[in-house]
mmCIF file of C-alpha atoms in Angstrom:
data_model
loop_
_atom_site.group_PDB
_atom_site.id
_atom_site.type_symbol
_atom_site.label_atom_id
_atom_site.label_comp_id
_atom_site.label_asym_id
_atom_site.label_seq_id
_atom_site.Cartn_x
_atom_site.Cartn_y
_atom_site.Cartn_z
ATOM 1 C CA MET A 28 -6.839 32.058 -101.834
ATOM 2 C CA ASN A 29 -3.292 29.785 -102.526
ATOM 3 C CA LYS A 30 -2.705 26.375 -100.793
ATOM 4 C CA THR A 31 -0.213 27.907 -97.877
ATOM 5 C CA ASN A 32 -2.955 30.576 -97.124
ATOM 6 C CA GLN A 33 -5.813 27.794 -97.088
ATOM 7 C CA LEU A 34 -3.548 25.592 -94.785
ATOM 8 C CA LYS A 35 -2.370 27.991 -92.562
ATOM 9 C CA LYS A 36 -5.539 29.302 -91.687
ATOM 10 C CA GLU A 37 -6.333 25.064 -91.941
ATOM 11 C CA VAL A 38 -4.255 24.215 -89.368
ATOM 12 C CA LYS A 39 -5.600 25.751 -85.644
ATOM 13 C CA LYS A 40 -2.905 27.843 -83.276
ATOM 14 C CA MET A 41 -2.724 24.572 -81.271
ATOM 15 C CA ALA A 42 -2.942 21.612 -83.111
ATOM 16 C CA GLU A 43 -4.094 17.964 -81.600
ATOM 17 C CA ILE A 44 -1.376 15.249 -82.803
ATOM 18 C CA ILE A 45 -1.514 11.465 -82.224
ATOM 19 C CA PHE A 46 1.511 9.453 -83.277
ATOM 20 C CA PHE A 47 2.001 5.430 -82.808
ATOM 21 C CA GLU A 48 3.988 2.613 -83.475
ATOM 22 C CA THR A 49 7.058 5.657 -80.987
ATOM 23 C CA GLU A 50 9.275 4.117 -77.575
ATOM 24 C CA PRO A 51 8.629 6.401 -74.957
ATOM 25 C CA TRP A 52 11.826 8.043 -75.459
ATOM 26 C CA GLU A 53 10.329 9.137 -78.661
ATOM 27 C CA GLN A 54 7.377 10.513 -77.655
ATOM 28 C CA GLU A 55 9.047 12.670 -74.655
ATOM 29 C CA TYR A 56 11.040 13.946 -77.367
ATOM 30 C CA LEU A 57 8.850 14.536 -79.598
ATOM 31 C CA LYS A 58 6.271 16.000 -76.930
ATOM 32 C CA LYS A 59 9.200 18.782 -74.974
ATOM 33 C CA ASN A 60 9.626 19.678 -79.172
ATOM 34 C CA LEU A 61 6.290 20.803 -80.208
ATOM 35 C CA LYS A 62 4.961 22.290 -76.842
ATOM 36 C CA ASN A 63 2.587 24.511 -78.177
ATOM 37 C CA HIS A 64 0.906 22.128 -78.901
ATOM 38 C CA LYS A 65 -1.743 19.191 -78.009
ATOM 39 C CA PHE A 66 0.285 16.067 -78.332
ATOM 40 C CA LYS A 67 -0.235 12.673 -77.443
ATOM 41 C CA GLY A 68 1.909 9.592 -78.030
ATOM 42 C CA TYR A 69 0.855 5.505 -77.671
ATOM 43 C CA LYS A 70 3.253 2.727 -78.210
ATOM 44 C CA ALA A 71 0.647 0.252 -79.732
ATOM 45 C CA ARG A 72 0.602 0.498 -83.379
ATOM 46 C CA LEU A 73 -2.622 2.173 -85.204
ATOM 47 C CA THR A 74 -5.636 -0.168 -85.762
ATOM 48 C CA GLU A 75 -9.436 -0.563 -86.067
ATOM 49 C CA LYS A 76 -9.739 -0.617 -82.685
ATOM 50 C CA ASN A 77 -7.792 1.757 -81.101
ATOM 51 C CA VAL A 78 -8.379 4.148 -84.347
ATOM 52 C CA LYS A 79 -10.962 6.161 -82.344
ATOM 53 C CA LEU A 80 -8.573 7.734 -79.914
ATOM 54 C CA ALA A 81 -7.128 9.495 -82.632
ATOM 55 C CA LYS A 82 -10.166 10.229 -82.968
ATOM 56 C CA ASN A 83 -9.334 13.725 -82.421
ATOM 57 C CA ALA A 84 -5.999 13.913 -84.701
ATOM 58 C CA GLU A 85 -5.329 16.942 -87.354
ATOM 59 C CA ILE A 86 -1.719 15.219 -87.121
ATOM 60 C CA LEU A 87 -1.581 11.085 -87.010
ATOM 61 C CA GLY A 88 1.698 9.661 -87.359
ATOM 62 C CA VAL A 89 2.603 7.025 -88.296
ATOM 63 C CA PHE A 90 5.696 3.984 -88.784
ATOM 64 C CA VAL A 91 5.285 0.822 -91.234
ATOM 65 C CA TRP A 92 2.705 -1.378 -89.840
ATOM 66 C CA ASP A 93 0.979 1.734 -89.650
ATOM 67 C CA LYS A 94 -1.683 0.224 -92.462
ATOM 68 C CA ILE A 95 -3.790 3.785 -93.790
ATOM 69 C CA ASP A 96 -7.060 3.010 -95.939
ATOM 70 C CA LYS A 97 -10.014 3.866 -96.691
ATOM 71 C CA LYS A 98 -11.375 2.387 -93.264
ATOM 72 C CA ILE A 99 -9.158 3.937 -90.874
ATOM 73 C CA LEU A 100 -9.700 7.204 -93.550
ATOM 74 C CA ASP A 101 -13.025 7.356 -92.956
ATOM 75 C CA LYS A 102 -12.568 7.086 -88.639
ATOM 76 C CA LEU A 103 -10.240 10.422 -88.848
ATOM 77 C CA PRO A 104 -12.469 13.650 -90.162
ATOM 78 C CA LYS A 105 -10.116 15.917 -88.992
ATOM 79 C CA LEU A 106 -7.399 15.486 -89.802
ATOM 80 C CA LYS A 107 -5.144 17.171 -92.002
ATOM 81 C CA ALA A 108 -1.889 15.455 -92.349
ATOM 82 C CA ILE A 109 0.414 12.811 -92.000
ATOM 83 C CA MET A 110 3.300 12.203 -90.364
ATOM 84 C CA THR A 111 5.037 8.785 -90.795
ATOM 85 C CA THR A 112 8.505 7.887 -89.562
ATOM 86 C CA SER A 113 9.821 6.274 -92.406
ATOM 87 C CA THR A 114 11.546 6.614 -95.368
ATOM 88 C CA GLY A 115 9.177 4.505 -97.359
ATOM 89 C CA PHE A 116 5.078 5.040 -97.628
ATOM 90 C CA ASP A 117 3.804 1.854 -98.999
ATOM 91 C CA HIS A 118 1.555 1.046 -95.242
ATOM 92 C CA ILE A 119 0.219 4.343 -96.899
ATOM 93 C CA ASP A 120 -3.557 4.935 -99.748
ATOM 94 C CA ILE A 121 -1.608 7.547 -100.966
ATOM 95 C CA GLU A 122 -4.446 8.351 -103.640
ATOM 96 C CA GLU A 123 -7.299 8.530 -100.622
ATOM 97 C CA CYS A 124 -5.482 10.903 -98.810
ATOM 98 C CA LYS A 125 -4.913 13.150 -101.560
ATOM 99 C CA LYS A 126 -8.728 12.503 -102.544
ATOM 100 C CA ARG A 127 -9.118 14.020 -98.930
ATOM 101 C CA LYS A 128 -6.851 16.925 -98.952
ATOM 102 C CA ILE A 129 -4.272 14.888 -96.592
ATOM 103 C CA THR A 130 -0.839 15.807 -96.474
ATOM 104 C CA VAL A 131 1.629 13.190 -96.199
ATOM 105 C CA CYS A 132 5.403 13.290 -94.916
ATOM 106 C CA ASN A 133 8.164 11.235 -95.582
ATOM 107 C CA VAL A 134 12.146 11.305 -93.513
ATOM 108 C CA PRO A 135 13.199 10.633 -97.086
ATOM 109 C CA SER A 136 17.058 10.291 -95.105
ATOM 110 C CA TYR A 137 18.162 9.459 -92.015
ATOM 111 C CA GLY A 138 19.627 6.216 -93.264
ATOM 112 C CA GLU A 139 22.036 5.942 -95.364
ATOM 113 C CA ASN A 140 24.654 4.419 -94.302
ATOM 114 C CA THR A 141 22.500 2.100 -91.642
ATOM 115 C CA VAL A 142 20.788 0.257 -93.793
ATOM 116 C CA ALA A 143 23.683 -0.211 -96.173
ATOM 117 C CA GLU A 144 25.763 -1.315 -93.137
ATOM 118 C CA GLN A 145 23.026 -3.823 -91.490
ATOM 119 C CA ALA A 146 22.790 -5.252 -96.290
ATOM 120 C CA MET A 147 26.778 -5.489 -95.628
ATOM 121 C CA GLY A 148 26.265 -7.696 -92.601
ATOM 122 C CA LEU A 149 23.855 -9.847 -93.465
ATOM 123 C CA LEU A 150 26.812 -10.855 -96.786
ATOM 124 C CA LEU A 151 29.155 -11.182 -93.975
ATOM 125 C CA ALA A 152 27.214 -13.162 -91.860
ATOM 126 C CA ILE A 153 26.199 -15.642 -95.565
ATOM 127 C CA THR A 154 29.879 -15.555 -97.130
ATOM 128 C CA ARG A 155 31.493 -15.844 -92.748
ATOM 129 C CA LYS A 156 28.981 -18.476 -91.738
ATOM 130 C CA ILE A 157 29.068 -16.468 -88.408
ATOM 131 C CA ILE A 158 25.864 -17.272 -87.156
ATOM 132 C CA GLU A 159 27.101 -20.612 -87.066
ATOM 133 C CA SER A 160 30.270 -21.089 -86.079
ATOM 134 C CA VAL A 161 29.232 -18.789 -82.898
ATOM 135 C CA GLU A 162 25.690 -21.239 -82.386
ATOM 136 C CA ARG A 163 29.321 -23.869 -82.542
ATOM 137 C CA THR A 164 30.978 -22.249 -79.896
ATOM 138 C CA ARG A 165 28.334 -21.483 -77.568
ATOM 139 C CA LYS A 166 27.623 -25.063 -77.119
ATOM 140 C CA GLY A 167 31.646 -25.281 -76.574
ATOM 141 C CA ASN A 168 32.142 -27.157 -80.303
ATOM 142 C CA PHE A 169 35.300 -25.197 -81.244
ATOM 143 C CA SER A 170 35.816 -27.281 -84.955
ATOM 144 C CA LEU A 171 35.957 -25.587 -88.691
ATOM 145 C CA GLU A 172 34.329 -29.043 -90.378
ATOM 146 C CA GLY A 173 31.737 -26.618 -92.852
ATOM 147 C CA LEU A 174 33.043 -23.561 -92.109
ATOM 148 C CA ARG A 175 34.888 -22.342 -94.825
ATOM 149 C CA GLY A 176 33.829 -19.345 -96.445
ATOM 150 C CA THR A 177 34.159 -18.077 -99.196
ATOM 151 C CA ASP A 178 36.342 -14.109 -99.957
ATOM 152 C CA LEU A 179 34.117 -10.506 -101.067
ATOM 153 C CA LYS A 180 37.053 -8.814 -103.380
ATOM 154 C CA GLY A 181 36.569 -10.493 -106.448
ATOM 155 C CA LYS A 182 33.175 -10.972 -106.479
ATOM 156 C CA THR A 183 30.855 -8.993 -108.635
ATOM 157 C CA ILE A 184 27.574 -8.162 -106.465
ATOM 158 C CA GLY A 185 24.483 -6.758 -108.491
ATOM 159 C CA ILE A 186 23.152 -3.136 -106.745
ATOM 160 C CA ILE A 187 19.389 -2.863 -107.987
ATOM 161 C CA GLY A 188 18.934 0.710 -106.677
ATOM 162 C CA THR A 189 20.971 4.244 -106.926
ATOM 163 C CA GLY A 190 19.537 6.038 -104.756
ATOM 164 C CA ARG A 191 20.929 7.225 -100.874
ATOM 165 C CA ILE A 192 21.125 3.578 -99.745
ATOM 166 C CA GLY A 193 22.034 2.266 -103.068
ATOM 167 C CA THR A 194 24.511 4.232 -103.161
ATOM 168 C CA TYR A 195 26.582 4.016 -99.333
ATOM 169 C CA MET A 196 26.220 0.045 -100.817
ATOM 170 C CA CYS A 197 27.963 0.825 -103.096
ATOM 171 C CA LYS A 198 31.319 2.989 -101.822
ATOM 172 C CA TYR A 199 30.919 -0.215 -99.489
ATOM 173 C CA ALA A 200 31.430 -2.759 -102.200
ATOM 174 C CA LYS A 201 33.757 -0.854 -103.900
ATOM 175 C CA ALA A 202 36.037 -0.773 -100.547
ATOM 176 C CA PHE A 203 35.701 -4.969 -99.935
ATOM 177 C CA GLU A 204 37.142 -4.381 -104.121
ATOM 178 C CA MET A 205 34.461 -6.194 -105.637
ATOM 179 C CA LYS A 206 33.668 -5.246 -109.013
ATOM 180 C CA VAL A 207 30.474 -3.939 -109.172
ATOM 181 C CA LEU A 208 27.049 -3.719 -111.179
ATOM 182 C CA ALA A 209 24.424 -1.234 -110.984
ATOM 183 C CA TYR A 210 20.395 -0.714 -111.719
ATOM 184 C CA ASP A 211 18.884 1.568 -111.487
ATOM 185 C CA LYS A 212 15.656 3.797 -113.260
ATOM 186 C CA PHE A 213 17.733 6.876 -113.876
ATOM 187 C CA PRO A 214 21.314 6.369 -113.953
ATOM 188 C CA ASN A 215 23.613 7.744 -112.483
ATOM 189 C CA LYS A 216 27.202 8.661 -114.430
ATOM 190 C CA GLU A 217 28.835 11.021 -112.407
ATOM 191 C CA LYS A 218 28.577 8.854 -109.374
ATOM 192 C CA ALA A 219 28.720 5.829 -110.899
ATOM 193 C CA LYS A 220 32.398 7.316 -112.147
ATOM 194 C CA LYS A 221 33.727 8.859 -108.483
ATOM 195 C CA ILE A 222 32.063 6.322 -106.924
ATOM 196 C CA GLY A 223 33.396 3.341 -109.611
ATOM 197 C CA PHE A 224 30.679 1.240 -110.871
ATOM 198 C CA GLU A 225 29.252 0.411 -113.813
ATOM 199 C CA TYR A 226 25.214 0.255 -114.849
ATOM 200 C CA ALA A 227 23.375 -3.035 -116.121
ATOM 201 C CA LYS A 228 20.632 -3.880 -117.829
ATOM 202 C CA LEU A 229 18.482 -6.116 -115.892
ATOM 203 C CA ASN A 230 19.416 -9.108 -116.733
ATOM 204 C CA ARG A 231 23.450 -9.415 -117.466
ATOM 205 C CA LEU A 232 23.347 -7.705 -113.590
ATOM 206 C CA LEU A 233 21.010 -10.916 -112.561
ATOM 207 C CA LYS A 234 23.763 -13.016 -115.529
ATOM 208 C CA GLU A 235 26.897 -12.417 -113.865
ATOM 209 C CA SER A 236 26.652 -11.537 -110.039
ATOM 210 C CA ASP A 237 27.680 -13.055 -107.583
ATOM 211 C CA ILE A 238 25.806 -11.024 -104.777
ATOM 212 C CA ILE A 239 22.659 -9.470 -105.460
ATOM 213 C CA SER A 240 21.413 -6.023 -102.676
ATOM 214 C CA PHE A 241 17.792 -4.374 -103.039
ATOM 215 C CA HIS A 242 18.146 -0.940 -102.311
ATOM 216 C CA VAL A 243 14.926 0.184 -104.689
ATOM 217 C CA PRO A 244 11.271 1.439 -102.816
ATOM 218 C CA TYR A 245 8.155 -0.653 -103.753
ATOM 219 C CA CYS A 246 5.575 0.320 -106.280
ATOM 220 C CA LYS A 247 3.907 -1.745 -108.741
ATOM 221 C CA GLU A 248 7.214 -1.736 -111.643
ATOM 222 C CA THR A 249 9.194 -2.452 -108.967
ATOM 223 C CA HIS A 250 6.715 -5.697 -107.876
ATOM 224 C CA HIS A 251 9.216 -9.305 -108.455
ATOM 225 C CA MET A 252 11.618 -7.723 -109.471
ATOM 226 C CA ILE A 253 12.911 -11.427 -108.531
ATOM 227 C CA ASN A 254 10.353 -13.616 -110.609
ATOM 228 C CA LYS A 255 9.263 -17.324 -111.003
ATOM 229 C CA GLU A 256 10.567 -16.388 -114.430
ATOM 230 C CA ASN A 257 13.601 -14.774 -114.117
ATOM 231 C CA ILE A 258 15.326 -16.697 -111.268
ATOM 232 C CA LYS A 259 16.438 -19.241 -114.380
ATOM 233 C CA LYS A 260 19.086 -17.055 -114.884
ATOM 234 C CA LEU A 261 20.361 -16.292 -111.840
ATOM 235 C CA LYS A 262 24.059 -16.987 -111.800
ATOM 236 C CA LYS A 263 24.293 -20.620 -109.861
ATOM 237 C CA GLY A 264 25.270 -20.154 -106.020
ATOM 238 C CA CYS A 265 24.478 -16.279 -106.067
ATOM 239 C CA ILE A 266 23.350 -14.916 -103.075
ATOM 240 C CA ILE A 267 20.237 -12.171 -102.247
ATOM 241 C CA ILE A 268 20.218 -9.451 -100.450
ATOM 242 C CA ASN A 269 17.117 -7.251 -99.174
ATOM 243 C CA THR A 270 16.541 -4.389 -96.945
ATOM 244 C CA ALA A 271 14.629 -2.749 -99.034
ATOM 245 C CA ARG A 272 11.242 -4.168 -99.296
ATOM 246 C CA GLY A 273 9.836 -8.202 -99.359
ATOM 247 C CA LYS A 274 7.480 -7.355 -102.368
ATOM 248 C CA LEU A 275 10.444 -6.972 -104.353
ATOM 249 C CA ILE A 276 10.445 -10.469 -104.299
ATOM 250 C CA ASP A 277 8.907 -13.188 -104.585
ATOM 251 C CA THR A 278 9.148 -15.322 -101.894
ATOM 252 C CA SER A 279 7.500 -18.405 -104.514
ATOM 253 C CA ALA A 280 10.640 -18.024 -106.677
ATOM 254 C CA LEU A 281 12.958 -17.561 -104.345
ATOM 255 C CA LEU A 282 12.370 -21.397 -102.181
ATOM 256 C CA THR A 283 12.729 -22.495 -105.501
ATOM 257 C CA GLY A 284 16.136 -20.606 -106.080
ATOM 258 C CA LEU A 285 17.019 -22.057 -103.453
ATOM 259 C CA LYS A 286 15.896 -25.605 -103.586
ATOM 260 C CA LYS A 287 17.580 -25.632 -107.309
ATOM 261 C CA GLY A 288 20.877 -23.820 -106.188
ATOM 262 C CA ASN A 289 20.184 -20.858 -107.904
ATOM 263 C CA ILE A 290 20.785 -19.447 -105.413
ATOM 264 C CA ALA A 291 23.386 -20.287 -102.800
ATOM 265 C CA GLY A 292 21.495 -17.911 -99.559
ATOM 266 C CA CYS A 293 19.730 -15.185 -98.330
ATOM 267 C CA GLY A 294 20.211 -12.269 -95.942
ATOM 268 C CA LEU A 295 16.395 -10.447 -95.805
ATOM 269 C CA ASP A 296 15.094 -7.547 -93.349
ATOM 270 C CA VAL A 297 12.290 -8.067 -94.950
ATOM 271 C CA LEU A 298 9.414 -10.317 -96.507
ATOM 272 C CA GLU A 299 6.211 -9.864 -98.802
ATOM 273 C CA GLU A 300 3.392 -9.716 -95.841
ATOM 274 C CA GLU A 301 5.547 -8.679 -92.624
ATOM 275 C CA THR A 302 2.503 -8.223 -90.819
ATOM 276 C CA ALA A 303 0.999 -12.199 -90.403
ATOM 277 C CA ILE A 304 4.097 -13.937 -89.464
ATOM 278 C CA LYS A 305 4.811 -11.364 -86.817
ATOM 279 C CA GLU A 306 2.146 -11.073 -85.336
ATOM 280 C CA GLU A 307 -0.398 -14.865 -85.989
ATOM 281 C CA LYS A 308 -3.745 -13.299 -85.319
ATOM 282 C CA GLU A 309 -3.479 -10.847 -88.458
ATOM 283 C CA LEU A 310 -3.496 -15.067 -89.566
ATOM 284 C CA ALA A 311 -6.909 -15.812 -89.913
ATOM 285 C CA LYS A 312 -8.032 -12.651 -91.215
ATOM 286 C CA LEU A 313 -5.849 -12.868 -94.741
ATOM 287 C CA THR A 314 -7.417 -14.144 -98.345
ATOM 288 C CA LYS A 315 -6.265 -18.334 -98.941
ATOM 289 C CA VAL A 316 -3.342 -16.502 -101.186
ATOM 290 C CA LYS A 317 -1.314 -14.782 -98.429
ATOM 291 C CA GLN A 318 -1.529 -17.642 -96.312
ATOM 292 C CA LYS A 319 -0.109 -19.792 -98.307
ATOM 293 C CA LEU A 320 2.502 -16.719 -98.991
ATOM 294 C CA VAL A 321 3.331 -17.122 -95.057
ATOM 295 C CA LYS A 322 3.275 -20.685 -94.827
ATOM 296 C CA GLU A 323 6.632 -20.067 -97.380
ATOM 297 C CA GLU A 324 8.224 -17.674 -95.340
ATOM 298 C CA LYS A 325 7.081 -20.287 -92.539
ATOM 299 C CA LEU A 326 9.510 -22.184 -94.692
ATOM 300 C CA LEU A 327 11.908 -20.160 -95.612
ATOM 301 C CA LEU A 328 12.798 -18.814 -91.623
ATOM 302 C CA LYS A 329 13.451 -22.806 -91.300
ATOM 303 C CA ASN A 330 16.145 -22.925 -94.087
ATOM 304 C CA LYS A 331 19.961 -23.135 -92.844
ATOM 305 C CA ARG A 332 21.168 -21.509 -95.968
ATOM 306 C CA VAL A 333 19.081 -17.839 -95.060
ATOM 307 C CA LEU A 334 18.830 -15.214 -92.645
ATOM 308 C CA ILE A 335 15.762 -13.200 -91.416
ATOM 309 C CA THR A 336 16.478 -9.886 -89.540
ATOM 310 C CA PRO A 337 13.014 -8.478 -88.134
ATOM 311 C CA HIS A 338 12.744 -5.480 -90.339
ATOM 312 C CA ASN A 339 15.309 -3.610 -87.944
ATOM 313 C CA ALA A 340 17.662 -2.325 -90.779
ATOM 314 C CA PHE A 341 16.797 1.005 -89.595
ATOM 315 C CA ASN A 342 17.715 0.764 -85.479
ATOM 316 C CA THR A 343 20.112 1.812 -84.469
ATOM 317 C CA THR A 344 20.244 5.195 -82.376
ATOM 318 C CA GLU A 345 22.094 7.734 -84.406
ATOM 319 C CA ALA A 346 19.583 6.934 -87.410
ATOM 320 C CA LEU A 347 16.149 6.793 -84.389
ATOM 321 C CA THR A 348 17.354 10.192 -83.824
ATOM 322 C CA ARG A 349 17.510 12.111 -87.186
ATOM 323 C CA ILE A 350 14.236 10.509 -87.851
ATOM 324 C CA MET A 351 12.337 12.094 -84.700
ATOM 325 C CA GLN A 352 14.317 15.449 -85.781
ATOM 326 C CA THR A 353 13.123 15.509 -89.709
ATOM 327 C CA THR A 354 9.754 14.223 -88.372
ATOM 328 C CA VAL A 355 9.550 18.147 -85.884
ATOM 329 C CA GLU A 356 10.727 19.546 -88.859
ATOM 330 C CA ASN A 357 8.221 18.692 -90.765
ATOM 331 C CA ILE A 358 5.928 18.818 -88.248
ATOM 332 C CA LYS A 359 6.276 22.677 -87.682
ATOM 333 C CA ALA A 360 6.954 23.177 -91.526
ATOM 334 C CA PHE A 361 3.247 21.940 -92.498
ATOM 335 C CA LEU A 362 2.190 23.996 -89.173
ATOM 336 C CA LYS A 363 3.771 27.052 -91.096
ATOM 337 C CA GLY A 364 1.899 26.484 -93.488
ATOM 338 C CA LYS A 365 4.851 25.279 -96.097
ATOM 339 C CA PRO A 366 4.606 21.330 -95.288
ATOM 340 C CA GLN A 367 7.859 19.301 -96.879
ATOM 341 C CA ASN A 368 8.794 16.440 -98.108
ATOM 342 C CA ILE A 369 5.714 15.588 -98.718
ATOM 343 C CA VAL A 370 5.121 12.182 -100.038
ATOM 344 C CA LYS A 371 3.452 12.402 -104.184
#
């Protein structure tokens, strides 16, 4: 029996589908579009305490805050597929899922322009001191002292990763008449020629860029792409933008760069240890190394040269609708025995 027929045989006509971290409108959308199946949605994040709610799940829906590891999987004996409503999948133990023959599907494309727009927004907020300006006028103070910004036109931006999101970032940067250097493990020279940017080695990009923006997934190869060693190579006064994954940048190195002046400012939508910084109760569960990391992140939060948003780059009406549409398509394809957007 081939794999497709095996999938068809394994999944019942009426599947039990459980989703976590879903808003009421998302639950309604999923329920309406999966009406031939037993669907239940929860707003809560999936944890070891509430995983029993999904004990009969054949298809599990999760988001980036839902950590799916061996402990969770052990409590889901009927599970056949995981649908993550995100592009990233580092919150799921993919190897453990493979061992158990659990199919994992993601949403590879939903908000490439959405995330790139957030990155540009963070950059403009830093270079034009928008946050400080608004805070000042709200207090009735219209003084311009200390609010002088810098132009983007003519600056060199280093874009790390030229996938869907990185490509949009290249286009937006060119619209601002910036020089664009890009780094990617798999350079697309045709794309570079069409948009008008140049591929460069990482060391050159770090040395020459006035701004560096991250648009790569997290994996072993991309862990701490900015670290204590290469932070010294950055052009003095560089601005760092990260809307990708927190672990791409060593937080300790970032603090050092800010202190020594290598880095003029940061715009971050992601942090290395996001769950614990969001929820104080999670702090006690961490190792001493990770507790130190959270303390460093709190220093970033207090730094006036650092703008941090709460992993919000994906969060637009249009992008969320596209996520739901693709997720429903992923589920239906899996139930037909022809899974799509499989994470390998």
